[in-house]
Amino acid sequence: MGLTPSEQAATQTNPIEPTVIVFETSPDGSLDAIVQHDERTVYVYLNGRDGNFGTRACWVRNLIAAPMEISQSDLRQGIPPALPRFVINHPNGLPAPTANDLSVVWFEEGNGIALFEKNSLLAVIPPWSGREAFHGYARDCLHENEVCWPMPQQPALAERIRRAAEFWKSWKSGNPLAYLKDDLLLKYRTRFGPDAQTYEVGGDQWPPLLIYRFDNDAGSRLLTLGMSLRPQPNVELSNELPVVLRRIELGLEYRLGTFFESVDQAIELLAGQARYPWRKWTWLGHGHIAKLTRVDQPTVNLLFVSERNFRVELTRFRDDPVNLLWAVPITESEIPHAGTNLGAFIDHCQNAGRLTN
């Protein structure tokens, strides 16, 4: 499925201009969900706006009588193929769905969608799509094939979609940040002191993000508030218990003249890291290292460290624990040491004053 929806329209072997039925952009503006047909088939696409995500596609329906076998020529050219009659439950084809009957539910992480026709789950492109020849699930598919798999009878998947729909509804009826802010800010002030300066970052970008600054004699601490409103993407691909790792807030200690020349520079760096998992479709956890290359500025390497001696009882959000992860600036020469003996290196950072109790 190598071509994007617009590129498919330009192929000589598929000259029919696709008709877009649904076009919806994700809440943070990074992905587009597209449902379209070419008078032969209906497909749903999840299309990234940069090179980090790419395009994922899943068959939804044949509009024509099904062939006896899938067209390998179509597959090679990136043309959405009609599925054979033995793998679908409507071999004579069905009419195209209407825009009024379709709705999209975004997964909370932002990198998956569920497509409904009225109240029926029609197709799912989940976060694990695009791996090992898997593209998505379709209601009207009966057997696994090159472009979709049958819709699984998995209560966990159905519940995940239900909770996602509930989450987005909560933004229409209220502001989940207000609930998170009251509890989390109380925890911060209990541990780091009552006085804090507040910085709103990101403007109108969703989700909202605040950074709080706590000063002391040794320096300052910056802490995000709002990052944990959504789970980090793809934790489940590398951890059997993603629930304990997927919601985080970030902290950063800084002293002017050591890695940072201004408060604004430190705030900008932390705000960028708070958006990083959803820009790169990855996650941050204990022991991870990020290399930040900035225009006209030195490269900064960040080691991410779990609470340890900074033990803060953070809140829970949507039944998930919210973890505090500290971003510790390290030099290029220190990266191998952090990778070979993380515990000893954390002690080194504390002894050097870059991570305090």
Short mmCIF file of C-alpha atoms in Angstrom, two decimals:
data_model
loop_
_atom_site.label_atom_id
_atom_site.label_comp_id
_atom_site.label_asym_id
_atom_site.label_seq_id
_atom_site.Cartn_x
_atom_site.Cartn_y
_atom_site.Cartn_z
CA MET A 1 0.00 0.00 0.00
CA GLY A 2 2.89 2.31 -0.78
CA LEU A 3 1.08 5.34 -2.23
CA THR A 4 -0.79 8.04 -0.37
CA PRO A 5 -4.47 8.59 -1.24
CA SER A 6 -3.67 11.55 -3.51
CA GLU A 7 -0.91 9.65 -5.31
CA GLN A 8 -3.27 6.76 -6.05
CA ALA A 9 -5.52 9.12 -7.97
CA ALA A 10 -2.72 9.87 -10.41
CA THR A 11 -1.95 6.29 -11.44
CA GLN A 12 -2.74 5.40 -15.04
CA THR A 13 -4.15 2.00 -14.13
CA ASN A 14 -6.56 3.56 -11.66
CA PRO A 15 -7.68 6.74 -13.43
CA ILE A 16 -10.85 7.31 -11.40
CA GLU A 17 -10.49 10.30 -9.11
CA PRO A 18 -11.18 9.04 -5.57
CA THR A 19 -14.17 10.48 -3.75
CA VAL A 20 -13.39 11.53 -0.20
CA ILE A 21 -16.22 10.65 2.17
CA VAL A 22 -14.57 11.65 5.46
CA PHE A 23 -11.55 13.85 6.14
CA GLU A 24 -10.73 14.49 9.79
CA THR A 25 -7.56 15.79 11.40
CA SER A 26 -6.40 14.49 14.78
CA PRO A 27 -6.86 16.79 17.80
CA ASP A 28 -3.16 17.70 17.87
CA GLY A 29 -3.01 18.25 14.10
CA SER A 30 -0.41 15.57 13.36
CA LEU A 31 -2.47 12.97 11.46
CA ASP A 32 -5.39 12.88 9.03
CA ALA A 33 -8.07 10.20 8.90
CA ILE A 34 -9.42 9.79 5.36
CA VAL A 35 -12.21 7.56 4.08
CA GLN A 36 -12.56 7.45 0.29
CA HIS A 37 -13.79 5.29 -2.58
CA ASP A 38 -12.86 4.93 -6.24
CA GLU A 39 -16.17 3.32 -7.36
CA ARG A 40 -14.57 -0.11 -6.78
CA THR A 41 -13.56 -0.13 -3.12
CA VAL A 42 -13.74 1.87 0.09
CA TYR A 43 -10.58 2.27 2.18
CA VAL A 44 -9.75 4.16 5.35
CA TYR A 45 -6.34 5.82 5.65
CA LEU A 46 -4.34 7.24 8.52
CA ASN A 47 -1.90 9.69 7.02
CA GLY A 48 0.97 11.47 8.81
CA ARG A 49 1.73 15.10 8.02
CA ASP A 50 5.48 14.51 8.20
CA GLY A 51 7.84 11.64 7.51
CA ASN A 52 7.67 10.07 10.97
CA PHE A 53 4.35 8.26 10.61
CA GLY A 54 3.80 7.61 6.92
CA THR A 55 0.47 6.29 5.61
CA ARG A 56 -1.50 3.30 6.86
CA ALA A 57 -4.49 1.89 5.03
CA CYS A 58 -7.24 -0.63 5.67
CA TRP A 59 -9.89 -2.03 3.34
CA VAL A 60 -13.46 -1.29 4.36
CA ARG A 61 -15.75 -2.50 1.57
CA ASN A 62 -16.06 -3.64 -2.03
CA LEU A 63 -18.51 -1.62 -4.11
CA ILE A 64 -18.38 -4.09 -6.99
CA ALA A 65 -18.76 -7.85 -7.34
CA ALA A 66 -15.74 -9.46 -5.73
CA PRO A 67 -13.04 -11.01 -7.96
CA MET A 68 -11.89 -14.58 -7.47
CA GLU A 69 -8.49 -13.45 -6.21
CA ILE A 70 -6.75 -10.30 -5.10
CA SER A 71 -4.94 -8.35 -7.84
CA GLN A 72 -1.20 -8.64 -7.29
CA SER A 73 -0.73 -5.97 -9.96
CA ASP A 74 -2.81 -3.52 -7.92
CA LEU A 75 -0.80 -4.34 -4.81
CA ARG A 76 2.51 -3.79 -6.59
CA GLN A 77 1.36 -0.42 -7.93
CA GLY A 78 -0.13 0.77 -4.66
CA ILE A 79 -3.68 0.68 -6.00
CA PRO A 80 -6.29 -0.28 -3.37
CA PRO A 81 -7.40 -3.76 -4.46
CA ALA A 82 -10.87 -5.24 -4.26
CA LEU A 83 -10.94 -8.25 -1.97
CA PRO A 84 -11.82 -11.75 -3.24
CA ARG A 85 -15.23 -13.21 -2.58
CA PHE A 86 -13.97 -15.94 -0.24
CA VAL A 87 -12.56 -13.46 2.31
CA ILE A 88 -15.50 -11.04 2.63
CA ASN A 89 -19.12 -11.29 3.69
CA HIS A 90 -20.67 -9.33 0.77
CA PRO A 91 -19.35 -10.93 -2.46
CA ASN A 92 -21.74 -8.90 -4.64
CA GLY A 93 -20.61 -5.56 -3.24
CA LEU A 94 -22.39 -2.93 -1.16
CA PRO A 95 -23.16 0.76 -1.67
CA ALA A 96 -20.62 3.27 -0.41
CA PRO A 97 -21.34 4.60 3.08
CA THR A 98 -22.40 8.21 3.44
CA ALA A 99 -20.55 10.85 5.42
CA ASN A 100 -23.54 11.25 7.75
CA ASP A 101 -23.35 7.59 8.71
CA LEU A 102 -19.60 7.57 9.43
CA SER A 103 -17.72 8.79 12.49
CA VAL A 104 -14.10 8.52 13.64
CA VAL A 105 -12.90 7.85 17.18
CA TRP A 106 -9.22 8.60 17.79
CA PHE A 107 -7.29 6.38 20.18
CA GLU A 108 -6.18 8.36 23.24
CA GLU A 109 -2.53 8.08 22.19
CA GLY A 110 -3.44 9.74 18.89
CA ASN A 111 -1.90 7.12 16.59
CA GLY A 112 -4.92 4.94 15.87
CA ILE A 113 -8.54 5.30 14.81
CA ALA A 114 -11.81 3.39 14.95
CA LEU A 115 -14.31 3.97 12.13
CA PHE A 116 -18.00 3.58 12.90
CA GLU A 117 -20.94 3.28 10.54
CA LYS A 118 -23.80 4.54 12.68
CA ASN A 119 -23.32 2.45 15.82
CA SER A 120 -21.44 -0.42 14.18
CA LEU A 121 -17.65 -0.66 14.36
CA LEU A 122 -16.66 -0.78 10.70
CA ALA A 123 -12.83 -0.72 10.73
CA VAL A 124 -9.90 -0.10 13.06
CA ILE A 125 -6.38 1.10 12.32
CA PRO A 126 -4.81 0.50 15.75
CA PRO A 127 -1.45 1.83 17.00
CA TRP A 128 0.24 -1.46 16.09
CA SER A 129 -0.78 -1.19 12.44
CA GLY A 130 2.02 -1.13 9.86
CA ARG A 131 4.02 -3.92 11.48
CA GLU A 132 4.53 -7.49 10.27
CA ALA A 133 2.21 -7.08 7.26
CA PHE A 134 -0.72 -6.02 9.45
CA HIS A 135 -2.76 -3.01 8.32
CA GLY A 136 -6.01 -2.99 10.26
CA TYR A 137 -9.23 -4.74 11.17
CA ALA A 138 -12.41 -4.67 9.06
CA ARG A 139 -15.89 -5.73 10.08
CA ASP A 140 -16.71 -7.26 6.70
CA CYS A 141 -13.47 -9.21 6.35
CA LEU A 142 -13.70 -12.94 7.08
CA HIS A 143 -10.08 -14.08 6.67
CA GLU A 144 -6.65 -12.50 7.03
CA ASN A 145 -5.26 -11.09 3.80
CA GLU A 146 -2.74 -8.58 2.47
CA VAL A 147 -4.79 -5.46 3.32
CA CYS A 148 -6.84 -6.27 6.43
CA TRP A 149 -7.70 -8.81 9.10
CA PRO A 150 -11.12 -9.78 10.48
CA MET A 151 -12.42 -7.69 13.35
CA PRO A 152 -11.28 -9.52 16.50
CA GLN A 153 -13.66 -10.40 19.29
CA GLN A 154 -11.48 -8.76 21.91
CA PRO A 155 -13.24 -7.13 24.87
CA ALA A 156 -10.03 -5.20 25.64
CA LEU A 157 -10.03 -3.55 22.20
CA ALA A 158 -13.72 -2.69 22.43
CA GLU A 159 -13.19 -1.20 25.89
CA ARG A 160 -10.21 0.80 24.68
CA ILE A 161 -12.29 2.33 21.91
CA ARG A 162 -15.17 3.00 24.29
CA ARG A 163 -12.84 4.77 26.74
CA ALA A 164 -11.32 6.79 23.92
CA ALA A 165 -14.77 7.99 22.85
CA GLU A 166 -15.49 8.88 26.47
CA PHE A 167 -12.20 10.79 26.71
CA TRP A 168 -12.91 12.97 23.68
CA LYS A 169 -16.44 13.60 24.87
CA SER A 170 -15.00 14.89 28.16
CA TRP A 171 -13.18 17.65 26.25
CA LYS A 172 -16.45 18.80 24.70
CA SER A 173 -18.28 18.90 28.02
CA GLY A 174 -15.46 20.24 30.21
CA ASN A 175 -11.70 20.59 30.66
CA PRO A 176 -9.87 17.50 31.98
CA LEU A 177 -6.80 19.66 32.61
CA ALA A 178 -8.64 21.40 35.46
CA TYR A 179 -9.10 18.09 37.29
CA LEU A 180 -5.49 17.09 36.72
CA LYS A 181 -4.11 20.52 37.62
CA ASP A 182 -5.68 20.81 41.07
CA ASP A 183 -4.38 17.48 42.31
CA LEU A 184 -1.00 17.48 40.60
CA LEU A 185 -0.10 21.05 41.52
CA LEU A 186 -0.85 20.29 45.16
CA LYS A 187 1.63 17.40 44.99
CA TYR A 188 4.26 19.63 43.43
CA ARG A 189 3.84 22.37 46.03
CA THR A 190 3.93 19.90 48.91
CA ARG A 191 7.29 18.57 47.72
CA PHE A 192 9.00 21.59 46.14
CA GLY A 193 7.53 24.57 47.99
CA PRO A 194 4.42 26.74 47.83
CA ASP A 195 5.77 29.42 45.50
CA ALA A 196 5.80 28.68 41.79
CA GLN A 197 5.88 30.69 38.61
CA THR A 198 3.54 29.49 35.88
CA TYR A 199 4.34 29.41 32.16
CA GLU A 200 1.74 28.59 29.52
CA VAL A 201 3.45 27.00 26.55
CA GLY A 202 2.16 25.97 23.15
CA GLY A 203 -0.50 28.67 22.82
CA ASP A 204 -3.74 27.16 21.51
CA GLN A 205 -2.08 23.87 20.60
CA TRP A 206 -3.84 20.79 21.96
CA PRO A 207 -3.37 19.42 24.55
CA PRO A 208 -2.75 22.35 26.88
CA LEU A 209 0.60 22.37 28.65
CA LEU A 210 1.81 24.32 31.67
CA ILE A 211 5.30 24.51 33.15
CA TYR A 212 5.86 25.41 36.79
CA ARG A 213 9.11 26.85 38.06
CA PHE A 214 10.24 26.28 41.65
CA ASP A 215 13.34 28.19 42.80
CA ASN A 216 15.67 27.40 45.68
CA ASP A 217 19.15 28.41 46.80
CA ALA A 218 20.82 25.78 44.61
CA GLY A 219 18.95 26.57 41.42
CA SER A 220 15.53 25.96 39.93
CA ARG A 221 13.27 23.09 39.01
CA LEU A 222 10.86 23.10 36.10
CA LEU A 223 7.94 20.65 36.02
CA THR A 224 5.39 20.05 33.29
CA LEU A 225 1.68 19.77 33.94
CA GLY A 226 -0.55 18.42 31.20
CA MET A 227 1.69 15.92 29.48
CA SER A 228 -0.10 13.05 31.25
CA LEU A 229 -3.47 14.01 29.77
CA ARG A 230 -2.74 11.47 27.04
CA PRO A 231 -0.85 8.17 27.15
CA GLN A 232 2.51 7.99 25.42
CA PRO A 233 2.29 6.09 22.13
CA ASN A 234 3.63 2.58 21.52
CA VAL A 235 4.58 1.71 25.11
CA GLU A 236 2.66 -1.51 24.59
CA LEU A 237 5.03 -2.58 21.81
CA SER A 238 7.96 -2.93 24.21
CA ASN A 239 6.44 -3.48 27.65
CA GLU A 240 3.94 -6.01 28.94
CA LEU A 241 2.52 -3.54 31.49
CA PRO A 242 2.18 -0.30 29.55
CA VAL A 243 -0.26 1.14 32.07
CA VAL A 244 2.53 1.79 34.59
CA LEU A 245 4.70 3.73 32.09
CA ARG A 246 2.46 5.48 29.61
CA ARG A 247 1.47 8.64 31.52
CA ILE A 248 4.30 10.91 32.61
CA GLU A 249 5.20 14.45 33.57
CA LEU A 250 8.74 15.77 33.13
CA GLY A 251 10.99 17.60 35.54
CA LEU A 252 14.22 19.49 34.83
CA GLU A 253 16.73 20.98 37.26
CA TYR A 254 18.89 23.76 35.94
CA ARG A 255 21.48 26.27 36.95
CA LEU A 256 22.29 29.14 34.66
CA GLY A 257 25.68 28.77 33.00
CA THR A 258 25.61 24.97 33.16
CA PHE A 259 23.96 23.65 29.97
CA PHE A 260 21.49 26.57 29.92
CA GLU A 261 22.18 30.26 29.43
CA SER A 262 18.66 31.47 30.25
CA VAL A 263 15.43 30.40 31.88
CA ASP A 264 13.66 30.69 28.53
CA GLN A 265 16.12 28.24 27.00
CA ALA A 266 15.41 25.66 29.70
CA ILE A 267 11.65 26.14 29.40
CA GLU A 268 11.80 25.81 25.63
CA LEU A 269 13.76 22.58 25.89
CA LEU A 270 11.38 21.04 28.44
CA ALA A 271 8.31 22.08 26.47
CA GLY A 272 9.78 20.47 23.36
CA GLN A 273 10.39 17.22 25.20
CA ALA A 274 6.83 17.24 26.50
CA ARG A 275 5.63 17.06 22.87
CA TYR A 276 8.38 14.70 21.71
CA PRO A 277 6.62 11.30 22.13
CA TRP A 278 3.78 12.40 19.84
CA ARG A 279 6.07 14.00 17.28
CA LYS A 280 8.20 10.86 16.93
CA TRP A 281 5.58 8.26 17.93
CA THR A 282 7.69 6.82 20.71
CA TRP A 283 7.88 7.03 24.48
CA LEU A 284 10.18 8.25 27.23
CA GLY A 285 11.13 6.10 30.21
CA HIS A 286 13.79 5.47 32.82
CA GLY A 287 17.24 5.19 31.24
CA HIS A 288 16.25 6.56 27.83
CA ILE A 289 18.59 9.12 26.24
CA ALA A 290 17.62 11.85 23.76
CA LYS A 291 20.08 13.83 21.63
CA LEU A 292 18.77 17.32 20.90
CA THR A 293 20.34 19.16 18.01
CA ARG A 294 19.39 22.84 18.03
CA VAL A 295 20.00 25.46 15.36
CA ASP A 296 22.97 27.71 16.24
CA GLN A 297 23.24 26.12 19.68
CA PRO A 298 25.26 23.27 21.18
CA THR A 299 23.78 19.78 21.16
CA VAL A 300 22.13 18.80 24.44
CA ASN A 301 21.83 15.17 25.53
CA LEU A 302 19.14 14.30 28.05
CA LEU A 303 19.07 11.24 30.27
CA PHE A 304 15.61 10.43 31.62
CA VAL A 305 15.51 9.18 35.20
CA SER A 306 12.56 7.97 37.26
CA GLU A 307 11.74 9.52 40.60
CA ARG A 308 14.22 7.65 42.82
CA ASN A 309 15.10 10.04 45.69
CA PHE A 310 12.69 12.61 44.27
CA ARG A 311 9.84 10.40 45.35
CA VAL A 312 6.63 12.29 44.61
CA GLU A 313 3.25 10.69 45.02
CA LEU A 314 1.69 11.97 41.82
CA THR A 315 -1.97 11.62 40.99
CA ARG A 316 -3.77 9.05 38.87
CA PHE A 317 -5.48 10.08 35.69
CA ARG A 318 -8.12 7.88 34.05
CA ASP A 319 -7.08 5.08 36.42
CA ASP A 320 -3.44 5.21 35.24
CA PRO A 321 -0.58 6.23 37.56
CA VAL A 322 1.17 9.44 36.56
CA ASN A 323 4.95 9.12 36.84
CA LEU A 324 7.47 11.91 37.25
CA LEU A 325 10.48 11.54 34.96
CA TRP A 326 13.51 13.80 35.32
CA ALA A 327 15.43 15.05 32.28
CA VAL A 328 19.11 15.26 33.21
CA PRO A 329 21.50 17.05 30.81
CA ILE A 330 24.63 15.00 30.14
CA THR A 331 27.65 15.43 27.90
CA GLU A 332 28.45 13.39 24.81
CA SER A 333 31.33 11.68 26.61
CA GLU A 334 29.01 10.60 29.45
CA ILE A 335 26.56 8.70 27.24
CA PRO A 336 28.51 5.38 27.28
CA HIS A 337 28.72 5.51 31.08
CA ALA A 338 24.98 6.02 31.38
CA GLY A 339 24.43 3.05 29.09
CA THR A 340 26.71 0.61 30.88
CA ASN A 341 25.96 1.34 34.55
CA LEU A 342 22.90 3.54 34.94
CA GLY A 343 22.73 3.34 38.73
CA ALA A 344 26.32 4.45 39.19
CA PHE A 345 25.87 7.21 36.65
CA ILE A 346 22.80 8.56 38.48
CA ASP A 347 24.95 8.69 41.62
CA HIS A 348 27.55 10.61 39.60
CA CYS A 349 24.90 13.15 38.52
CA GLN A 350 23.80 13.60 42.12
CA ASN A 351 27.35 14.06 43.34
CA ALA A 352 27.89 16.64 40.58
CA GLY A 353 24.78 18.55 41.70
CA ARG A 354 22.81 17.91 38.54
CA LEU A 355 20.28 15.76 40.39
CA THR A 356 19.55 16.60 44.04
CA ASN A 357 17.50 15.06 46.80
#
